[in-house]
PDB file of C-alpha atoms in Angstrom:
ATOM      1  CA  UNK A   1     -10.683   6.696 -12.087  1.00 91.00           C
ATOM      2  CA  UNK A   2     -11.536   5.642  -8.820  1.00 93.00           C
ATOM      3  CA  UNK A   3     -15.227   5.715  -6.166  1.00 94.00           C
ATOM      4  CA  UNK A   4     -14.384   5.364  -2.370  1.00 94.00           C
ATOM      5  CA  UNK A   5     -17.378   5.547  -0.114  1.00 93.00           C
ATOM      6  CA  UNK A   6     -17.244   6.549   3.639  1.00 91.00           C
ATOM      7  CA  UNK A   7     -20.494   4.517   4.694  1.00 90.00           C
ATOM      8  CA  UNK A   8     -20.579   5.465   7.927  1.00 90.00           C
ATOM      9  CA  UNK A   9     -20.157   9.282   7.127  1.00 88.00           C
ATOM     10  CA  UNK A  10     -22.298   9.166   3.969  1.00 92.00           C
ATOM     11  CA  UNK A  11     -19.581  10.675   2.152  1.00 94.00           C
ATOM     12  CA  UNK A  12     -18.045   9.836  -1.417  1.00 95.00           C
ATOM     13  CA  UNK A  13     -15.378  10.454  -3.483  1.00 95.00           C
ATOM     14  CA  UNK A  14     -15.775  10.097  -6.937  1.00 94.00           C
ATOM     15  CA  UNK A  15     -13.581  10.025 -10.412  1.00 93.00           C
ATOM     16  CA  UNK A  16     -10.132  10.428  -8.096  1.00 95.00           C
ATOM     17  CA  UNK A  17      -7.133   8.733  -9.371  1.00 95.00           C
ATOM     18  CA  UNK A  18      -6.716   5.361  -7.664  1.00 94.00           C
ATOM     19  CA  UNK A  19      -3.401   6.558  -6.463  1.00 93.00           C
ATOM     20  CA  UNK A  20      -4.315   9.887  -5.277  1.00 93.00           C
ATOM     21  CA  UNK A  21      -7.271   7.986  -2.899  1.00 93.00           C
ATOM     22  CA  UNK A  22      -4.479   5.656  -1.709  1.00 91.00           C
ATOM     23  CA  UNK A  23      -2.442   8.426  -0.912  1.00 90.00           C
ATOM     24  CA  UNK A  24      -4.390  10.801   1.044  1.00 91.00           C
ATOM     25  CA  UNK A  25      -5.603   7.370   3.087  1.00 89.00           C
ATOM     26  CA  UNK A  26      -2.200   6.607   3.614  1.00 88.00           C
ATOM     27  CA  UNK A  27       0.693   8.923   2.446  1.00 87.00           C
ATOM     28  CA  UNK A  28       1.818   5.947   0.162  1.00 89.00           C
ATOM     29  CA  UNK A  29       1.030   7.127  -3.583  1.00 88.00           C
ATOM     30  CA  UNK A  30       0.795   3.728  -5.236  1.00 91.00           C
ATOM     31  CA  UNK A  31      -1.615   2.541  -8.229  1.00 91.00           C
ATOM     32  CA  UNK A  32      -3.849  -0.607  -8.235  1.00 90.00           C
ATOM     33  CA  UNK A  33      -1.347  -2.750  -9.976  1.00 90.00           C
ATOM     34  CA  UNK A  34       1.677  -1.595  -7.469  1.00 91.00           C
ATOM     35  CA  UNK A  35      -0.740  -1.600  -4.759  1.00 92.00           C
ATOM     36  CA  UNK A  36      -1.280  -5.385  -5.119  1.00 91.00           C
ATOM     37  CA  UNK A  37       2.123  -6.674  -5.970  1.00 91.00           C
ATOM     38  CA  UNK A  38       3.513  -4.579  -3.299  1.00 93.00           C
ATOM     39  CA  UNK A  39       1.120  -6.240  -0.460  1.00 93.00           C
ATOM     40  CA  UNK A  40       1.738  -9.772  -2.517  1.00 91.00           C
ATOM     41  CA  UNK A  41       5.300  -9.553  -1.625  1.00 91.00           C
ATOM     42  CA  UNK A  42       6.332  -8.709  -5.065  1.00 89.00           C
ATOM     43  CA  UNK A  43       7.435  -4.994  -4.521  1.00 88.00           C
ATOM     44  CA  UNK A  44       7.371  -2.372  -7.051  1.00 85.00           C
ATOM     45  CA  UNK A  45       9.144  -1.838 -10.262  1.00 71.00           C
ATOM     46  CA  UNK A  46      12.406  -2.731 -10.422  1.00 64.00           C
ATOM     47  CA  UNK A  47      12.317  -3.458 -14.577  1.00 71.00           C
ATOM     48  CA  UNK A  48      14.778  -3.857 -16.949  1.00 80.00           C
ATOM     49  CA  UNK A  49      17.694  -5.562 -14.172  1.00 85.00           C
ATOM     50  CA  UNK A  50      20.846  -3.791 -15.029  1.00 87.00           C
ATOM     51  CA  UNK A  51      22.677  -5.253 -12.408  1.00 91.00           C
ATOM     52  CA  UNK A  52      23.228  -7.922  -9.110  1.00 93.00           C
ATOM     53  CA  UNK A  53      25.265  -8.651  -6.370  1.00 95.00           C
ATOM     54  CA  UNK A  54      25.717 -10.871  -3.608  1.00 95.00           C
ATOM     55  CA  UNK A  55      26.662 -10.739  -0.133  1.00 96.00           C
ATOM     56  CA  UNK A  56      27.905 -12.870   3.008  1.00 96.00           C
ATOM     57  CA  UNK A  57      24.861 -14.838   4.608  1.00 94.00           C
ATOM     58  CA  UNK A  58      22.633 -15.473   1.782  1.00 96.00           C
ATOM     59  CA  UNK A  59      22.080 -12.146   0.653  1.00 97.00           C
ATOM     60  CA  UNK A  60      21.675 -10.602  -2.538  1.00 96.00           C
ATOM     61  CA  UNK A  61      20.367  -7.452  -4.375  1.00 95.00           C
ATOM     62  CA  UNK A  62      19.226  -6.526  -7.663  1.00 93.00           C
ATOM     63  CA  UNK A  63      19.126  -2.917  -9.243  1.00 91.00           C
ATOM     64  CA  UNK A  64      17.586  -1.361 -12.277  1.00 85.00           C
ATOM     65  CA  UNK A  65      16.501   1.731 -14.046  1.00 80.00           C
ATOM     66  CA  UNK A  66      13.677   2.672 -11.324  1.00 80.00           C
ATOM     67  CA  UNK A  67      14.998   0.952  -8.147  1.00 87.00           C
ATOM     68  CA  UNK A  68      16.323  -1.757  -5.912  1.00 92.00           C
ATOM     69  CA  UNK A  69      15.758  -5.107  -4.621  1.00 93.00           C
ATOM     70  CA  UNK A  70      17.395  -6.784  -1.403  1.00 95.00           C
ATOM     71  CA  UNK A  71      16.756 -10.650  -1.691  1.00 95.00           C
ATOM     72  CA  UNK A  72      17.790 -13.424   1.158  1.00 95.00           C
ATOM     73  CA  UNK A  73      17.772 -17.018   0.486  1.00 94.00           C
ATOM     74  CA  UNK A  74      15.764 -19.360   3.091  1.00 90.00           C
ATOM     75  CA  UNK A  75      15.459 -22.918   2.944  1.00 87.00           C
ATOM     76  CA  UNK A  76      17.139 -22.772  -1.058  1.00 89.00           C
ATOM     77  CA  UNK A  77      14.924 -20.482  -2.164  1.00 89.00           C
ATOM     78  CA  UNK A  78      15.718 -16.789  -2.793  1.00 92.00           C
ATOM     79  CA  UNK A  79      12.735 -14.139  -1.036  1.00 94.00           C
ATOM     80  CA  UNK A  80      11.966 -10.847  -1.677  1.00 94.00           C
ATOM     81  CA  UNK A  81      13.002  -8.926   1.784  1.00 96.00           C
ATOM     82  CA  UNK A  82      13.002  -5.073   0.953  1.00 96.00           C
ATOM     83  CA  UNK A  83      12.303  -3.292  -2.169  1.00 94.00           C
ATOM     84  CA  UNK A  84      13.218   0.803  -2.873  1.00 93.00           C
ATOM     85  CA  UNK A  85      11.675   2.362  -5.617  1.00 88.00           C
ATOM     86  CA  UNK A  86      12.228   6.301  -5.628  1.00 85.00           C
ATOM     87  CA  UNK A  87      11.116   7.880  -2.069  1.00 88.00           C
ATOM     88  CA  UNK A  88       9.214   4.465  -1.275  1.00 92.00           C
ATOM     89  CA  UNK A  89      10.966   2.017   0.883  1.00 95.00           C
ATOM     90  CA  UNK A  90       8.652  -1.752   1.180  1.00 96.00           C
ATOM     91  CA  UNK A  91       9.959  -4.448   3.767  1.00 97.00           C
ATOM     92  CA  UNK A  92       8.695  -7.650   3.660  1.00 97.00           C
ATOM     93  CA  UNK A  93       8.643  -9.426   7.369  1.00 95.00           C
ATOM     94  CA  UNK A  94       6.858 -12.820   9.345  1.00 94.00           C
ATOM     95  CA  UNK A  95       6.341 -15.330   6.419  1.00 91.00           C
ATOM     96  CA  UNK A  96       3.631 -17.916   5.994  1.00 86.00           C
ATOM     97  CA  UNK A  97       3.632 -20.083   3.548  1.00 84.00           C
ATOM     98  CA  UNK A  98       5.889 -18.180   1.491  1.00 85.00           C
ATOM     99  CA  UNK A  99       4.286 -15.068   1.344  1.00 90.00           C
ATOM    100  CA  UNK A 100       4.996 -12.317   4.088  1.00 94.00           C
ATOM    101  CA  UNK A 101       2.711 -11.124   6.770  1.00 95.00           C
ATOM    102  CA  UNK A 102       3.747  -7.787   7.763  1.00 96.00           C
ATOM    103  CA  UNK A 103       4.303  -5.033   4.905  1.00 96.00           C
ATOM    104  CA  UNK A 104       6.466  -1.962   5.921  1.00 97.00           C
ATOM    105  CA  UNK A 105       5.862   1.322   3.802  1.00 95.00           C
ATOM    106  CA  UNK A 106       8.113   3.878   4.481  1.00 95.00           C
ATOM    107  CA  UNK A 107       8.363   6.941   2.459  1.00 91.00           C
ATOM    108  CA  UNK A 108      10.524  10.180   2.345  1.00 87.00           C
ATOM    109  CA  UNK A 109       9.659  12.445   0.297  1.00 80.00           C
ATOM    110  CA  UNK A 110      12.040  15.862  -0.613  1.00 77.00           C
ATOM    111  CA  UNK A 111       9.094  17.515   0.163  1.00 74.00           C
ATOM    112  CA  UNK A 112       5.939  16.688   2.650  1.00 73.00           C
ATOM    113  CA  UNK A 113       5.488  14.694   5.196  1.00 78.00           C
ATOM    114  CA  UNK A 114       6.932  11.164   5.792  1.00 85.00           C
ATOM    115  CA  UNK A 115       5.287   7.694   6.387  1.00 89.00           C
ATOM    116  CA  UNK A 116       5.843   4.850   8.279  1.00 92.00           C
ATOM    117  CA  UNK A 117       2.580   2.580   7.435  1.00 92.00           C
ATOM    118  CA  UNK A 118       2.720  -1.229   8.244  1.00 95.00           C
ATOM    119  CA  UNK A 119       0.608  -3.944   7.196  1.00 94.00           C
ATOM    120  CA  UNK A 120      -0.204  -7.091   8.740  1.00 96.00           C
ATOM    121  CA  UNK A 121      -1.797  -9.655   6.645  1.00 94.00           C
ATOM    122  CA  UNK A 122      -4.140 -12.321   8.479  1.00 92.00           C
ATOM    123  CA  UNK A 123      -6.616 -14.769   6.811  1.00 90.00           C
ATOM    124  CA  UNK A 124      -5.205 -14.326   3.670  1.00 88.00           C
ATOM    125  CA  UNK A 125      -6.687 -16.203   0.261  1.00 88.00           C
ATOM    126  CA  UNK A 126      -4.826 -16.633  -2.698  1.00 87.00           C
ATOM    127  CA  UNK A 127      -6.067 -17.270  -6.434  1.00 88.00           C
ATOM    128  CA  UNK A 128      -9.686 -16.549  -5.042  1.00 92.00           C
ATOM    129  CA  UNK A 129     -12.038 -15.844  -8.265  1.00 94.00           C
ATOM    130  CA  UNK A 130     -13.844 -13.033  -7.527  1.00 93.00           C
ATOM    131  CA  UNK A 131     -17.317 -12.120  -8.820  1.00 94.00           C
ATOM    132  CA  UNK A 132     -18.127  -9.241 -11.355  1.00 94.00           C
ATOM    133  CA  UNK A 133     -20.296  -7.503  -8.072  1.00 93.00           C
ATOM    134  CA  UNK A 134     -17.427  -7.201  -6.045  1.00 90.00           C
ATOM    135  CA  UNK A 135     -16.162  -4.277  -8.233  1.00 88.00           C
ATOM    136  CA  UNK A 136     -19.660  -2.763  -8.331  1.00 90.00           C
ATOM    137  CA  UNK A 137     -19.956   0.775  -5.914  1.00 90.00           C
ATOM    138  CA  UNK A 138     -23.324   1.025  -4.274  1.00 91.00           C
ATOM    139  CA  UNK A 139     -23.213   4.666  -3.305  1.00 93.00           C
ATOM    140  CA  UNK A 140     -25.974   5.823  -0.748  1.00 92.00           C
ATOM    141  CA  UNK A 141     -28.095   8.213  -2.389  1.00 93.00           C
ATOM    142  CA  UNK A 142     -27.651  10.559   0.351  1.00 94.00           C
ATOM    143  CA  UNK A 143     -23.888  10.472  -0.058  1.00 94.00           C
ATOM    144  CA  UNK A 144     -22.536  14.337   0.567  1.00 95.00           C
ATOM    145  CA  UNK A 145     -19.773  14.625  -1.735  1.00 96.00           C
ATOM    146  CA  UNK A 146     -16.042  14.700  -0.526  1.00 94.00           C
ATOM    147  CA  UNK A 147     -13.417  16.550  -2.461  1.00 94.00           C
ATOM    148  CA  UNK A 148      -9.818  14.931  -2.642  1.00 93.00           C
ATOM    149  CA  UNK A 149      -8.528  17.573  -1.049  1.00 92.00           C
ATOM    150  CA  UNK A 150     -11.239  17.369   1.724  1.00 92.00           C
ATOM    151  CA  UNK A 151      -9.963  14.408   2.379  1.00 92.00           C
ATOM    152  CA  UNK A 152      -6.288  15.118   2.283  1.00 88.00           C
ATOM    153  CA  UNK A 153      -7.402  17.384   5.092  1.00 87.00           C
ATOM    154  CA  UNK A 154      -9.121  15.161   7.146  1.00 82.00           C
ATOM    155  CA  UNK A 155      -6.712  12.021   6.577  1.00 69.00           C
ATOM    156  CA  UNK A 156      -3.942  10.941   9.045  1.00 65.00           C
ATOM    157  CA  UNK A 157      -1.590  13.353   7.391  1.00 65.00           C
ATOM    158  CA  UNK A 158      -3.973  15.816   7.448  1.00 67.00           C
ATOM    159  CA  UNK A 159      -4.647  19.325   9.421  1.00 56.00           C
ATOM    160  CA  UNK A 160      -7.251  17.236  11.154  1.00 51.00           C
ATOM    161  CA  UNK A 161      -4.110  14.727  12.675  1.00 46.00           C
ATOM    162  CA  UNK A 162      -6.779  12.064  11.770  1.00 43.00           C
ATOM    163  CA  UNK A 163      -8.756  12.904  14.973  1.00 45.00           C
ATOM    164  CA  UNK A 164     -11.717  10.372  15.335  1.00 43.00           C
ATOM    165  CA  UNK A 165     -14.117  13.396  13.811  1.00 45.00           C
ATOM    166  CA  UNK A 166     -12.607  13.153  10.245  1.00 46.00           C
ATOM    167  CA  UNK A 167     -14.124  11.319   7.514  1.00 47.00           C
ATOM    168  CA  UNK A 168     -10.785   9.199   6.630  1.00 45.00           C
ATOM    169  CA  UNK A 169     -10.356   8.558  10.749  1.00 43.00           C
ATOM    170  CA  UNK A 170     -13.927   6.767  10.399  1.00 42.00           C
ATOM    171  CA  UNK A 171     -12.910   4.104   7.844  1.00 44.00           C
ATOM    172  CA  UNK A 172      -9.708   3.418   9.416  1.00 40.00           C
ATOM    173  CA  UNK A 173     -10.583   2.706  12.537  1.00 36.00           C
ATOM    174  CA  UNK A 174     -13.214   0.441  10.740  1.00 37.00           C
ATOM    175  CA  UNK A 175     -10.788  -1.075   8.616  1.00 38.00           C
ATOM    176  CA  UNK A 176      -8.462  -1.828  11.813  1.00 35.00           C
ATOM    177  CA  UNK A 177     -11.191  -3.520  13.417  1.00 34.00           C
TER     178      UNK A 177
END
């Protein structure tokens, strides 16, 4: 289970699955683990390969039980390009260093509203070691408690059309800053 704290509302969330918060934040309903291989340029489960083919200019796919990977080789090496996995659709754009700058989530569901969220990755740090206190939540003892729902509602898929009065609209536009 999952905290997320709206500082600048004094709001929390608390004991929400992790990919329930991501979700109503985003429309993209993906765990911690697929979370960070799909912004590391890994995608998201394609296991057990069952098959492969390749294509005219470098190109290649793989496929498996839970979905599909298009690959490209640059400069002899073979990079992960677009991954499909159910409804969720990940492109992988603008490399540096190997690892891609812009992340493309695209969902569409059979039911609810689609997304179209894109990522761009700056000032990136790889195999960082991170200290135990960076997975500790201070929560403002005058937090107001936010239901999941409640912040369904107010996100950018929201009834609220994330207007710059919701709760989720606050730490986006902080986190875009």
């Amino acid at each position: 289970m999952a905290t997320l704290v709206l500082n600048r509302d004094r709001r929390v969330v608390r004991d929400a699955p992790p990919a329930a918060l991501v979700e109503a934040l985003t429309g993209v309903a993906l765990g911690p683990d697929e979370l960070r291989a799909a912004i590391a340029g890994c995608g998201v489960a394609v296991d057990q390969i069952s098959s492969g083919q390749s294509y005219p200019g470098d190109w290649a796919t793989v496929e498996g039980s839970q979905g599909r990977s298009w690959l490209r080789r640059v400069a002899g090496a073979w990079r992960l390009v677009a991954n499909v996995h159910d409804a969720l659709e990940i492109r992988y754009d603008e490399f540096a260093s190997g690892h891609p700058s812009v992340v493309r989530f695209r969902t569409t569901p059979a039911q609810g509203a689609a997304t179209d969220l894109t990522l761009r990755l700056t000032q990136v740090d790889i195999n960082v070691t991170l200290g135990a206190e960076v997975f500790e939540v201070d929560v403002p003892d005058d937090a107001t408690p936010l239901s999941l729902e409640e912040l369904r509602r107010g996100g950018p898929l929201g009834q609220s059309g994330g207007d710059q009065t919701s709760p989720t609209a606050s730490v986006l536009s902080a986190a875009s800053r």
